[in-house]
mmCIF file of C-alpha atoms in Angstrom:
data_model
loop_
_atom_site.group_PDB
_atom_site.id
_atom_site.type_symbol
_atom_site.label_atom_id
_atom_site.label_comp_id
_atom_site.label_asym_id
_atom_site.label_seq_id
_atom_site.Cartn_x
_atom_site.Cartn_y
_atom_site.Cartn_z
ATOM 1 C CA UNK A 4 40.916 87.881 133.303
ATOM 2 C CA UNK A 5 40.461 86.803 136.905
ATOM 3 C CA UNK A 6 44.130 85.742 136.930
ATOM 4 C CA UNK A 7 45.254 89.231 135.925
ATOM 5 C CA UNK A 8 46.147 88.334 132.352
ATOM 6 C CA UNK A 9 46.470 90.899 129.594
ATOM 7 C CA UNK A 10 45.335 90.147 126.052
ATOM 8 C CA UNK A 11 47.372 91.431 123.126
ATOM 9 C CA UNK A 12 45.886 91.712 119.673
ATOM 10 C CA UNK A 13 47.866 91.504 116.448
ATOM 11 C CA UNK A 14 47.111 92.299 112.823
ATOM 12 C CA UNK A 15 44.861 89.255 112.617
ATOM 13 C CA UNK A 16 42.087 91.405 114.076
ATOM 14 C CA UNK A 17 41.950 93.241 110.716
ATOM 15 C CA UNK A 18 41.538 90.078 108.615
ATOM 16 C CA UNK A 19 38.249 89.608 106.798
ATOM 17 C CA UNK A 20 37.453 86.246 108.402
ATOM 18 C CA UNK A 21 38.457 87.201 111.963
ATOM 19 C CA UNK A 22 34.911 87.808 113.208
ATOM 20 C CA UNK A 23 35.397 85.574 116.257
ATOM 21 C CA UNK A 24 38.526 87.495 117.257
ATOM 22 C CA UNK A 25 36.765 90.836 116.810
ATOM 23 C CA UNK A 26 33.984 89.565 119.083
ATOM 24 C CA UNK A 27 36.622 88.817 121.717
ATOM 25 C CA UNK A 28 38.073 92.323 121.415
ATOM 26 C CA UNK A 29 34.659 93.723 122.251
ATOM 27 C CA UNK A 30 34.521 91.708 125.503
ATOM 28 C CA UNK A 31 38.036 92.272 126.871
ATOM 29 C CA UNK A 32 38.149 95.155 129.377
ATOM 30 C CA UNK A 33 40.172 98.160 128.243
ATOM 31 C CA UNK A 34 42.514 97.851 131.211
ATOM 32 C CA UNK A 35 43.628 94.414 129.939
ATOM 33 C CA UNK A 36 44.292 95.201 126.253
ATOM 34 C CA UNK A 37 47.613 95.512 124.458
ATOM 35 C CA UNK A 38 48.363 95.662 120.720
ATOM 36 C CA UNK A 39 51.337 94.154 118.927
ATOM 37 C CA UNK A 40 52.848 93.750 115.485
ATOM 38 C CA UNK A 41 53.801 90.065 115.575
ATOM 39 C CA UNK A 42 56.583 91.087 113.166
ATOM 40 C CA UNK A 43 57.654 89.805 110.746
ATOM 41 C CA UNK A 44 54.439 87.799 110.348
ATOM 42 C CA UNK A 45 50.706 88.467 110.036
ATOM 43 C CA UNK A 46 50.763 92.005 108.675
ATOM 44 C CA UNK A 47 47.421 93.766 109.118
ATOM 45 C CA UNK A 48 45.178 94.909 106.312
ATOM 46 C CA UNK A 49 46.174 96.868 104.134
ATOM 47 C CA UNK A 50 49.625 95.218 104.237
ATOM 48 C CA UNK A 51 48.521 91.587 104.433
ATOM 49 C CA UNK A 52 50.864 89.272 102.565
ATOM 50 C CA UNK A 53 53.847 91.561 103.082
ATOM 51 C CA UNK A 54 56.524 91.327 105.729
ATOM 52 C CA UNK A 55 55.107 92.907 108.854
ATOM 53 C CA UNK A 56 56.923 95.763 110.556
ATOM 54 C CA UNK A 57 56.394 97.752 113.762
ATOM 55 C CA UNK A 58 54.988 100.803 111.968
ATOM 56 C CA UNK A 59 51.986 98.727 110.884
ATOM 57 C CA UNK A 60 50.729 98.457 114.460
ATOM 58 C CA UNK A 61 48.777 101.639 113.785
ATOM 59 C CA UNK A 62 46.360 99.604 111.633
ATOM 60 C CA UNK A 63 45.827 97.067 114.398
ATOM 61 C CA UNK A 64 45.328 99.816 116.977
ATOM 62 C CA UNK A 65 42.851 101.614 114.739
ATOM 63 C CA UNK A 66 40.817 98.422 114.321
ATOM 64 C CA UNK A 67 40.809 97.699 118.065
ATOM 65 C CA UNK A 68 39.823 101.300 118.862
ATOM 66 C CA UNK A 69 36.925 101.081 116.426
ATOM 67 C CA UNK A 70 35.739 97.823 117.983
ATOM 68 C CA UNK A 71 35.949 99.342 121.469
ATOM 69 C CA UNK A 72 34.176 102.495 120.206
ATOM 70 C CA UNK A 73 36.925 104.831 121.372
ATOM 71 C CA UNK A 74 39.362 107.080 119.539
ATOM 72 C CA UNK A 75 42.746 105.754 118.437
ATOM 73 C CA UNK A 76 44.310 108.356 120.746
ATOM 74 C CA UNK A 77 42.371 107.003 123.733
ATOM 75 C CA UNK A 78 43.429 103.450 122.846
ATOM 76 C CA UNK A 79 47.058 104.612 122.659
ATOM 77 C CA UNK A 80 46.769 106.128 126.141
ATOM 78 C CA UNK A 81 45.106 103.022 127.569
ATOM 79 C CA UNK A 82 47.539 100.540 126.034
ATOM 80 C CA UNK A 83 50.510 102.652 127.121
ATOM 81 C CA UNK A 84 49.207 102.671 130.694
ATOM 82 C CA UNK A 85 48.580 98.924 130.472
ATOM 83 C CA UNK A 86 52.137 98.327 129.267
ATOM 84 C CA UNK A 87 53.679 100.207 132.179
ATOM 85 C CA UNK A 88 51.378 98.501 134.670
ATOM 86 C CA UNK A 89 52.267 95.066 133.258
ATOM 87 C CA UNK A 90 55.991 95.770 132.939
ATOM 88 C CA UNK A 91 56.364 97.790 136.096
ATOM 89 C CA UNK A 92 60.163 97.620 136.024
ATOM 90 C CA UNK A 93 60.168 99.759 132.885
ATOM 91 C CA UNK A 94 60.027 103.445 133.677
ATOM 92 C CA UNK A 95 57.825 105.832 131.713
ATOM 93 C CA UNK A 96 59.740 108.618 130.015
#
């Protein structure tokens, strides 16, 4: 974190045996979190074993929000802000 890195979490965070990863989510500051699909691989629960797709990111975001004890809406706002801060050449609509 001291180097300014961002940490992006994929559907793995929803897997039953991903306790270590969930512990990491709890420690990463909100201003350094992103979520991703990792499509076409590693679909989150409840789609595990299927081909992953971008629409499934909602399950990953919901899991991360729960771990951070914030609403999914708040996580969406935070990760959107983080995206535009990280990729500053992209303009917000």
